[in-house]
Coordinates of C-alpha atoms in Angstrom, one line a residue:
X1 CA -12.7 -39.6 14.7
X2 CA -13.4 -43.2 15.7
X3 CA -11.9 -46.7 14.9
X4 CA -13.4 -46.5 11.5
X5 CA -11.8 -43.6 10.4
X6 CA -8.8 -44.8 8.0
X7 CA -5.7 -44.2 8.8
X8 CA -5.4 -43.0 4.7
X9 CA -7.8 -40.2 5.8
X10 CA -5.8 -39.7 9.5
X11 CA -2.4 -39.1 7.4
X12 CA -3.9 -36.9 4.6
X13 CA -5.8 -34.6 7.2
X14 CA -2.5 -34.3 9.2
X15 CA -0.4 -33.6 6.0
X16 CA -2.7 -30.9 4.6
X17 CA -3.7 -29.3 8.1
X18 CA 0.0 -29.3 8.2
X19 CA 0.6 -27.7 5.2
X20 CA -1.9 -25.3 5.8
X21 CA -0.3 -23.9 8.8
X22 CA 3.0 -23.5 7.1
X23 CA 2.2 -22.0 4.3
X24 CA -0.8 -19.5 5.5
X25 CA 1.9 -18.3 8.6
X26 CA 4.6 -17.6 6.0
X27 CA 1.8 -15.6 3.4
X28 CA 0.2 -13.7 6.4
X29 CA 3.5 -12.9 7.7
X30 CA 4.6 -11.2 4.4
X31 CA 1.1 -9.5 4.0
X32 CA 1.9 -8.3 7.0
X33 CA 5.4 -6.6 6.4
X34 CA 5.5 -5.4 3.1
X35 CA 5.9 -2.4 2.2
X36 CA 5.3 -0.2 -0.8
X37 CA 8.5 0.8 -3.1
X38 CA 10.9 3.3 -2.8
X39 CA 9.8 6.2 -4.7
X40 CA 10.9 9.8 -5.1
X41 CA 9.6 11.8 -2.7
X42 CA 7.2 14.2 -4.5
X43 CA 7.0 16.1 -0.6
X44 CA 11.0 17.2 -1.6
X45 CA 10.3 17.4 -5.3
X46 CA 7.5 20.1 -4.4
X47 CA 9.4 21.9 -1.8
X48 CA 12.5 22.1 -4.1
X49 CA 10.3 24.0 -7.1
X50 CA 8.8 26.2 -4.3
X51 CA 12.4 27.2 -3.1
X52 CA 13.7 27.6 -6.5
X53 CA 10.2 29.9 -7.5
X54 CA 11.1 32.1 -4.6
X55 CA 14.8 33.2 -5.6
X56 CA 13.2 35.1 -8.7
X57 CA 11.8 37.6 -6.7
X58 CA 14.2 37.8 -4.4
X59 CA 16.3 38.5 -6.8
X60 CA 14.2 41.3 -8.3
X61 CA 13.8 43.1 -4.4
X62 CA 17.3 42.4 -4.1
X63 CA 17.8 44.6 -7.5
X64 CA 15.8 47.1 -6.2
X65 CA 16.8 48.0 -3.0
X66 CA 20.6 48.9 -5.0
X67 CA 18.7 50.7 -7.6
X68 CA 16.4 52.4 -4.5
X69 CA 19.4 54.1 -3.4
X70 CA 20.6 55.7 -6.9
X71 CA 17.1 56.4 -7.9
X72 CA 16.8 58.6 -4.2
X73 CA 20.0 60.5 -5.3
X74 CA 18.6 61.1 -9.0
X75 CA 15.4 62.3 -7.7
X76 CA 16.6 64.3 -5.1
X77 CA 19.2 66.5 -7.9
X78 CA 16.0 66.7 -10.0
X79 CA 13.9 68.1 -7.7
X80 CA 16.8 70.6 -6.5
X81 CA 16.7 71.6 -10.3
X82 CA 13.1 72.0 -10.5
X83 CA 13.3 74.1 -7.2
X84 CA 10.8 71.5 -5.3
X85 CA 11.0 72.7 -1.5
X86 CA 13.7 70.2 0.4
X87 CA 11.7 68.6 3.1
X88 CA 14.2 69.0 5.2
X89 CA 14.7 72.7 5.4
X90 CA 12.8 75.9 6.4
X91 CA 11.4 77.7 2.9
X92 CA 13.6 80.8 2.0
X93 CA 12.7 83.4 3.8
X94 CA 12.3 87.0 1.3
X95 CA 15.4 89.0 0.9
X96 CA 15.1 92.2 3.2
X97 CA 13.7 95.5 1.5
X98 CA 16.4 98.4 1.2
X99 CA 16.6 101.4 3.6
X100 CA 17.6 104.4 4.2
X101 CA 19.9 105.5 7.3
X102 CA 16.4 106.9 9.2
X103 CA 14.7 103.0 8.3
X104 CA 12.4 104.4 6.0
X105 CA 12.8 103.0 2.3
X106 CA 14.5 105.3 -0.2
X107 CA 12.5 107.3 -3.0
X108 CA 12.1 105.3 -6.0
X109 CA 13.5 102.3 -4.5
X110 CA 12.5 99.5 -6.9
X111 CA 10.7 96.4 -5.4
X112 CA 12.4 92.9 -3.9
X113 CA 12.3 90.4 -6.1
X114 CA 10.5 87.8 -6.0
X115 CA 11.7 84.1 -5.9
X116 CA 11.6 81.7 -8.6
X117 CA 8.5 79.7 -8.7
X118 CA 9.3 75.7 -9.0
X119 CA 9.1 74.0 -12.2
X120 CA 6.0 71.6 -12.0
X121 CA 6.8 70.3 -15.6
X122 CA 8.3 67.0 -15.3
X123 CA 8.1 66.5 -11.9
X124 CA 6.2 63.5 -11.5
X125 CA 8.1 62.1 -14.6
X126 CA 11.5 62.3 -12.9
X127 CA 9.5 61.0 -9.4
X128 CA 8.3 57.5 -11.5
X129 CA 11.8 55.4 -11.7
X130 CA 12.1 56.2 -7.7
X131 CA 8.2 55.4 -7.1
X132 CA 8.5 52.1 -9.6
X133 CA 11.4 50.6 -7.0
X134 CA 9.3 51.6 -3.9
X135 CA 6.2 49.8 -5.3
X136 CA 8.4 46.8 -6.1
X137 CA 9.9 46.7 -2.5
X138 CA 6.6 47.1 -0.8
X139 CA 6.0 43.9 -1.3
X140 CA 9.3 42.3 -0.4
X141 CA 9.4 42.9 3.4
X142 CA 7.3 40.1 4.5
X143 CA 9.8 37.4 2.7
X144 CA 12.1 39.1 3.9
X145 CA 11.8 39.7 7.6
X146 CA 10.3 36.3 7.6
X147 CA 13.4 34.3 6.2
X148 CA 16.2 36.9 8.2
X149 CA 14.0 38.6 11.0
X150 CA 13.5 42.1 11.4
X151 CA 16.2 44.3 11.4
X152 CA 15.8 46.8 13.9
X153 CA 18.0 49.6 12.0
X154 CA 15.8 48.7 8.5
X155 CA 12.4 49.3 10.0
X156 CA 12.4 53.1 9.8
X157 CA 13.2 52.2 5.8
X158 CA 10.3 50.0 5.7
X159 CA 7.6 51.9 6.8
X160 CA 8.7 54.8 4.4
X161 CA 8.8 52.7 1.6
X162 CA 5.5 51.4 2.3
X163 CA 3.9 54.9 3.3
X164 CA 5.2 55.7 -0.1
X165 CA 3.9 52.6 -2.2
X166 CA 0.6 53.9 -0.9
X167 CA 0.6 56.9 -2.6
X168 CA -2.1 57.0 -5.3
X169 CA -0.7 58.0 -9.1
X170 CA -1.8 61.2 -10.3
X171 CA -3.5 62.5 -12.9
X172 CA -2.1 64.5 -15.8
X173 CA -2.7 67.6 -14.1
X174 CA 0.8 69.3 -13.3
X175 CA -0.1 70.8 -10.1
X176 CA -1.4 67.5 -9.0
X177 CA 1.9 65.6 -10.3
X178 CA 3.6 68.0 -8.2
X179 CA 2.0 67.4 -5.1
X180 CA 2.8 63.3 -5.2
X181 CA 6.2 64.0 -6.2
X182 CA 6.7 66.3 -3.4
X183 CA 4.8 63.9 -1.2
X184 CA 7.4 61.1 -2.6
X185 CA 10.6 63.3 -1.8
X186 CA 9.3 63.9 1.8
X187 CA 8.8 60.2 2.6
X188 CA 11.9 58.6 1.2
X189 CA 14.7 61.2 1.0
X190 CA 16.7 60.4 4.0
X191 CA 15.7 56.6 5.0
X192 CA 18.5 54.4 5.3
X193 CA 18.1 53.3 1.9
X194 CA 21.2 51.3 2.3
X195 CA 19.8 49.0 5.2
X196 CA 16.9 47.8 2.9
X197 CA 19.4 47.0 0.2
X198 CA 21.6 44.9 2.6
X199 CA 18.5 43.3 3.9
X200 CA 16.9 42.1 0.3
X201 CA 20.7 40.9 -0.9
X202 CA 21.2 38.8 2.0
X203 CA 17.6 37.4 1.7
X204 CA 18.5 36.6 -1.7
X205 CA 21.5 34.9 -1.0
X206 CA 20.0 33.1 2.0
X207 CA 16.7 32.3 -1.0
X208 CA 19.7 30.6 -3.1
X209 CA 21.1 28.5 -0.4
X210 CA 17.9 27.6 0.8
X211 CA 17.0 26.8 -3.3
X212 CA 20.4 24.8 -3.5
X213 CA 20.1 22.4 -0.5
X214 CA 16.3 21.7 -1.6
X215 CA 17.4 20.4 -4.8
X216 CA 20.1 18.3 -3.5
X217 CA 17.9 16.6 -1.3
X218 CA 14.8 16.7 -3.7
X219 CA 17.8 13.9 -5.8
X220 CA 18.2 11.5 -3.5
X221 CA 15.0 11.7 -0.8
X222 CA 12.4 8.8 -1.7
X223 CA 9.9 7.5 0.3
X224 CA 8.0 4.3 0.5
X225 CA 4.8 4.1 -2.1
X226 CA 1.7 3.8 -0.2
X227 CA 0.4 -0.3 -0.7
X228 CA -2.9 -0.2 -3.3
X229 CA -6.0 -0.2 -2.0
X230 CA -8.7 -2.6 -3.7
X231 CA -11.6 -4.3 -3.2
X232 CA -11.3 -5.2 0.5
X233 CA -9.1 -3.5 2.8
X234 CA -5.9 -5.4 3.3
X235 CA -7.0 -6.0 6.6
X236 CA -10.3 -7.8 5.6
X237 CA -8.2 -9.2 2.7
X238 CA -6.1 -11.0 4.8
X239 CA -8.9 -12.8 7.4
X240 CA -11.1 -13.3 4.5
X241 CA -8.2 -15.4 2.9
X242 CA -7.6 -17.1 5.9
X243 CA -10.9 -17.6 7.0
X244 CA -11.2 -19.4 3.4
X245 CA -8.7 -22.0 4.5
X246 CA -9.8 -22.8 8.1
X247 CA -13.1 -23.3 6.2
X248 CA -11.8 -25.5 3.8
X249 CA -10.4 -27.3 6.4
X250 CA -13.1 -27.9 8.7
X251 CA -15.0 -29.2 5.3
X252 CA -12.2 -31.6 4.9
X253 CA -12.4 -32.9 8.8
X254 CA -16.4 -32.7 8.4
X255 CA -16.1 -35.0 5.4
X256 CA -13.2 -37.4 7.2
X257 CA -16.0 -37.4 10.1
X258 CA -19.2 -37.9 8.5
X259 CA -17.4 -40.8 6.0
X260 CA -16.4 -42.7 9.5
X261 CA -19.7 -42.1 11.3
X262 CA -21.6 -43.5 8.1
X263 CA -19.0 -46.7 8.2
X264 CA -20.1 -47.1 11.6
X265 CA -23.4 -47.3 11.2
X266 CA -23.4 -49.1 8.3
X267 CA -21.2 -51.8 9.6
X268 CA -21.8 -52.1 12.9
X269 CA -25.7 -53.3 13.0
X270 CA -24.1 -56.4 10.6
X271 CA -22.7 -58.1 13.7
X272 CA -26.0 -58.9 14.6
X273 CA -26.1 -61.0 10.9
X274 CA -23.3 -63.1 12.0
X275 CA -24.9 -64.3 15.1
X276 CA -28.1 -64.8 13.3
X277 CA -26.3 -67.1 10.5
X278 CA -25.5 -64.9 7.9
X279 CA -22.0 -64.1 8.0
X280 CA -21.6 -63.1 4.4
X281 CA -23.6 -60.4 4.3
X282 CA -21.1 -58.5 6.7
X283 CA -18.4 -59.7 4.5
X284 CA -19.5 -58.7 1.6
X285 CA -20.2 -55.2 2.7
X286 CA -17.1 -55.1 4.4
X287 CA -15.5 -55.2 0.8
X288 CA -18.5 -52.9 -0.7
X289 CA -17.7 -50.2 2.1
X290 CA -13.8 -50.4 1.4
X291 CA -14.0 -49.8 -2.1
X292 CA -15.1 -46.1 -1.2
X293 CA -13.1 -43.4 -1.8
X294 CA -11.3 -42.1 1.2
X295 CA -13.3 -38.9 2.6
X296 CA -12.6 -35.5 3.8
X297 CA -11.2 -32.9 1.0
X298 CA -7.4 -33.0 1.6
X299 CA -6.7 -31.6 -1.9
X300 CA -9.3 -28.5 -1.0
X301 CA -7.4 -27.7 1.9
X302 CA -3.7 -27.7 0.1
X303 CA -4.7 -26.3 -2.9
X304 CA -6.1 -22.9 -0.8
X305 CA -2.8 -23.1 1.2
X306 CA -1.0 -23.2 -1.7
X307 CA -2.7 -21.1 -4.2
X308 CA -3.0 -17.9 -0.8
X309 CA 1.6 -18.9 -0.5
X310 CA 2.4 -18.1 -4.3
X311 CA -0.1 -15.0 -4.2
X312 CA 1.5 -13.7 -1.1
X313 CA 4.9 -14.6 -2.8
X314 CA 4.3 -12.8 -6.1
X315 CA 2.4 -10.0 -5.1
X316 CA 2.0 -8.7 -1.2
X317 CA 1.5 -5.7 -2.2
X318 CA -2.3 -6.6 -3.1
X319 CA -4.4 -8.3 -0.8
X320 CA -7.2 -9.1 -3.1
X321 CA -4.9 -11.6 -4.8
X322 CA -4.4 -13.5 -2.2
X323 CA -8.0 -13.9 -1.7
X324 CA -8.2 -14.7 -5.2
X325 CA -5.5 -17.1 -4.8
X326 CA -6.8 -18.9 -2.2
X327 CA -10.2 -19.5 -3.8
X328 CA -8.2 -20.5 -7.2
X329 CA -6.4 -22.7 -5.1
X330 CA -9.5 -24.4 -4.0
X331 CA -10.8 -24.7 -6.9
X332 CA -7.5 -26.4 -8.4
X333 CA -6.6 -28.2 -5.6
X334 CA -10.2 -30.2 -5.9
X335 CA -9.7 -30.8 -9.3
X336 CA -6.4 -32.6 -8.5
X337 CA -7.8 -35.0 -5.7
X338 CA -10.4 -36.0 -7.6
X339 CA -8.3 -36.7 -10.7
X340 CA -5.6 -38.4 -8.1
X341 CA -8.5 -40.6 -6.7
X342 CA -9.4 -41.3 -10.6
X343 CA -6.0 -42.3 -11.3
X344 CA -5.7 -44.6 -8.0
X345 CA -9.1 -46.4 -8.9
X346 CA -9.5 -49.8 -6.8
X347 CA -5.2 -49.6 -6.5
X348 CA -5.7 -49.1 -2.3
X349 CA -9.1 -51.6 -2.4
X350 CA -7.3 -54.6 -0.7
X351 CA -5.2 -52.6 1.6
X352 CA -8.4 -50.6 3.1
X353 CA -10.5 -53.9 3.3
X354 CA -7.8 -55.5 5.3
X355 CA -8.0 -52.7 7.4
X356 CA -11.5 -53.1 8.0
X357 CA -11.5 -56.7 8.8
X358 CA -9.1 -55.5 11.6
X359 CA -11.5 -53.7 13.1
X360 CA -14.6 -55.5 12.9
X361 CA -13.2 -59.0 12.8
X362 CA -16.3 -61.1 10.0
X363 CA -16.9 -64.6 10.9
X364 CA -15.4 -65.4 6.9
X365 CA -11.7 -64.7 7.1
X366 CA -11.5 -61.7 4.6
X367 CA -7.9 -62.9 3.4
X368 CA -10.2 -65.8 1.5
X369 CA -12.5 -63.6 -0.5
X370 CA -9.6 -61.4 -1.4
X371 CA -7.4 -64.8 -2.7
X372 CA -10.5 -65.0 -4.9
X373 CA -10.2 -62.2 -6.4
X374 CA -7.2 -61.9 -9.4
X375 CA -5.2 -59.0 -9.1
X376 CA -6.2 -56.6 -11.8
X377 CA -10.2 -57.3 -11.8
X378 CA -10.7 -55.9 -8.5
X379 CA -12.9 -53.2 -10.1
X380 CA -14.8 -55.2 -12.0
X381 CA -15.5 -57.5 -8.8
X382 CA -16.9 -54.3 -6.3
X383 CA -19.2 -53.4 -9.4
X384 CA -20.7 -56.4 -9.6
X385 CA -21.0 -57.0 -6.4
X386 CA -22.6 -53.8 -5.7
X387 CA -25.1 -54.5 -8.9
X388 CA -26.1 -57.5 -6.5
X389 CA -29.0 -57.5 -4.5
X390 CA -27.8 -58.0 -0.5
X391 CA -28.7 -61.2 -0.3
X392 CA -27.4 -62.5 -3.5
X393 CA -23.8 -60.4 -2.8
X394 CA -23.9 -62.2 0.8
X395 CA -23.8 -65.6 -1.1
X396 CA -21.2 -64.7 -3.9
X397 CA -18.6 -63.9 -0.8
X398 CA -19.7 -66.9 1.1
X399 CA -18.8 -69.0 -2.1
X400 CA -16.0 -67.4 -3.0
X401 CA -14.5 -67.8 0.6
X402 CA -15.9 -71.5 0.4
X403 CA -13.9 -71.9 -3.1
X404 CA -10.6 -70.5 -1.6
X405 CA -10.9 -72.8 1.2
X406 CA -11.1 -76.0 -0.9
X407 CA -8.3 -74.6 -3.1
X408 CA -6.2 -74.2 0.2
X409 CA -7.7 -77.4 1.7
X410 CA -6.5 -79.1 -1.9
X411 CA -3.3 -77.7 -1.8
X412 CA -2.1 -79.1 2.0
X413 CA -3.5 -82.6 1.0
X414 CA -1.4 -82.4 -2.1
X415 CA 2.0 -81.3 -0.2
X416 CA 1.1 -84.1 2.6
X417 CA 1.1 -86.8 0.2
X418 CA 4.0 -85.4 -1.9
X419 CA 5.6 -85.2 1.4
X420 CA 4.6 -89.0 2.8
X421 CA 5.9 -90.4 -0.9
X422 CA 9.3 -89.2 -0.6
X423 CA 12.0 -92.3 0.4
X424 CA 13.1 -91.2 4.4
X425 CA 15.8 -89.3 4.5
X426 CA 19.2 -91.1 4.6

């Protein structure tokens, strides 16, 4: 900046660098701390249909380990019918042979009799309720023991139940059917049955509460919606914005610059003309120069501060508007200063020549060429002094200063002798 800056240009670089600030602090800072909405948590949501998918089956281990226990006793009466050998006891031993009092068998003694063989019909047919339960509670010990622990006085029952699940269905041959079933009653006929059915109910009930408190929570628990993600990060999003607007703004202070270092040169080599003789030439470029437009792109500058504020405002939650706010905001805020500099026209001309005859000080008093001048016309008069050739404009002001001095010169010798043909005062 230098003594030929106006202070127009001073006061509208100030105002918009200071409406910049203000407004890009305030957007920033709210890009900076918004946060998404508050949304159901799906995390809840998902665990609370996992804990309600689990009470099913525990419901079904939890029905049978009680049916375990009736289907042991069942089987066990039907294999005591079918004369299966009892795992737990010794097989019969034969009945003795009769004797006579020397230990030698009696003539015509008729011959022991032999036991009953054991009814392989059926026997895999009354072993399949007891085997469908085990098979069904083979797989419910992991849930289980993970959700309550193991239970010490349960384990026994566990590894039966499994041993027994493993048991490969037979074919349709009867001595084969046998076999399993036999192989079934050995395994599972005196387990603790009773510990395995305590163990599934209380899983199930502990599946239920679990089930219950998930849902509860699943009703109210929300969590914040993660903020979009477009075109830029909203990190980039956010210095591209701003980067926008301490660009426009350097513009504006490059334009406010360059305007007063072209002023300066322009002016400054026509003190020379003044000492040489040709004071109007200064003059009249003094007036061409202040008819100019006042530089530097204060409108730019506000309208990117302004256009980044209301994005921010309306929507934080995406970043890319407020770039697109800021460069709309450019875009509209040059629109307006050039329509506002339309609209003001030659309005400010007198004011900013006046100004400049402050500063460079013309050998023709500027207040005289401006007296010539009627108000209204003052845009007329810059354009046809600018149509001018330099020489030619130099002598238009030098007249026009000459004709306002007469006037003025006319004017005092007309009040003097008004003033000397007045009677003395009495």
């Amino acid at each position: 900046m230098n003594e030929y800056t106006r202070r127009e240009e001073v006061r509208a670089t100030f105002i918009a660098s200071a409406i910049l600030v203000l407004c890009i602090a305030v957007a920033v800072l709210r890009l900076v701390t918004v946060e998404g909405r508050l949304v159901p948590d799906p995390g809840a949501r998902r665990q609370a249909e996992e804990s309600e998918a689990r009470v099913a089956p525990a419901r079904a281990c939890a029905l049978a380990g009680e049916k375990l226990i009736v289907e042991i006793d069942l089987f066990k009466a039907a294999a005591k019918s079918a004369r299966m050998p009892d795992p737990g006891q010794a097989p019969p031993a034969p009945p003795p042979a009769a004797t006579t009092t020397k230990g030698r068998p009696p003539r015509n003694a008729p011959p022991p009799p032999k036991p009953k063989e054991p009814d392989k019909q059926g026997a895999w047919a009354s072993a399949q309720p007891l085997y469908k339960q085990v098979k069904t509670l083979a797989g419910c010990r992991e849930a289980t023991e993970a959700l309550l622990g193991a239970r010490v006085n349960a384990i026994p029952a566990w590894e039966a139940i499994a041993k027994a699940a493993a048991i490969t269905p037979p074919g349709a041959a009867e001595a084969e059917q046998f076999e399993a079933a036999k192989q079934l009653l050995s395994l599972v006929a005196d387990i603790p049955a009773d510990k395995v059915a305590q163990a599934t109910k209380d899983a199930e009930a502990a599946f239920k509460a679990n089930a219950e408190r998930d849902r509860d929570r699943a009703l109210t628990a929300v969590v914040r919606e993660p903020l979009p993600q477009g075109v830029f990060s909203r990190r980039v999003a956010v210095s591209v914005g701003v980067g926008l607007t301490v660009c426009a703004l350097f513009i504006s202070y490059l334009g406010v610059r360059a305007a007063s270092m072209r002023r300066l040169a322009t002016l400054l080599p026509l003190r020379e003309a003044v000492r040489s003789g040709r004071p109007g030439m200064q003059a009249a470029e003094i007036l061409k120069t202040a008819a100019a437009h006042n530089s530097g792109e204060p409108g730019l500058v506000i309208g990117a501060a302004i256009g980044g504020f209301s994005a921010a405002l309306l929507a934080p939650r995406d970043a890319d508007l407020f770039v697109a706010g800021v460069m709309a905001g450019l875009l509209i805020g040059l629109g307006a200063q050039w329509a506002f500099r339309l609209a003001l026209g030659a309005g400010r001309w007198r004011a900013r020549t006046t100004e400049l005859a402050e500063v460079e000080k013309p050998a023709i008093p500027i207040v005289l060429v401006l007296s010539g001048v009627k108000p209204g016309l003052e845009l007329e008069f810059v354009q046809f002094l600018r149509s001018l050739p330099p020489a030619d404009a130099a002598a238009a002001v030098e007249k026009l200063a000459s004709q306002a001095e007469e006037r003025i010169l006319a004017a005092a010798d007309a009040g003097a002798a008004l003033t000397h043909g007045k009677p003395p005062p009495g």
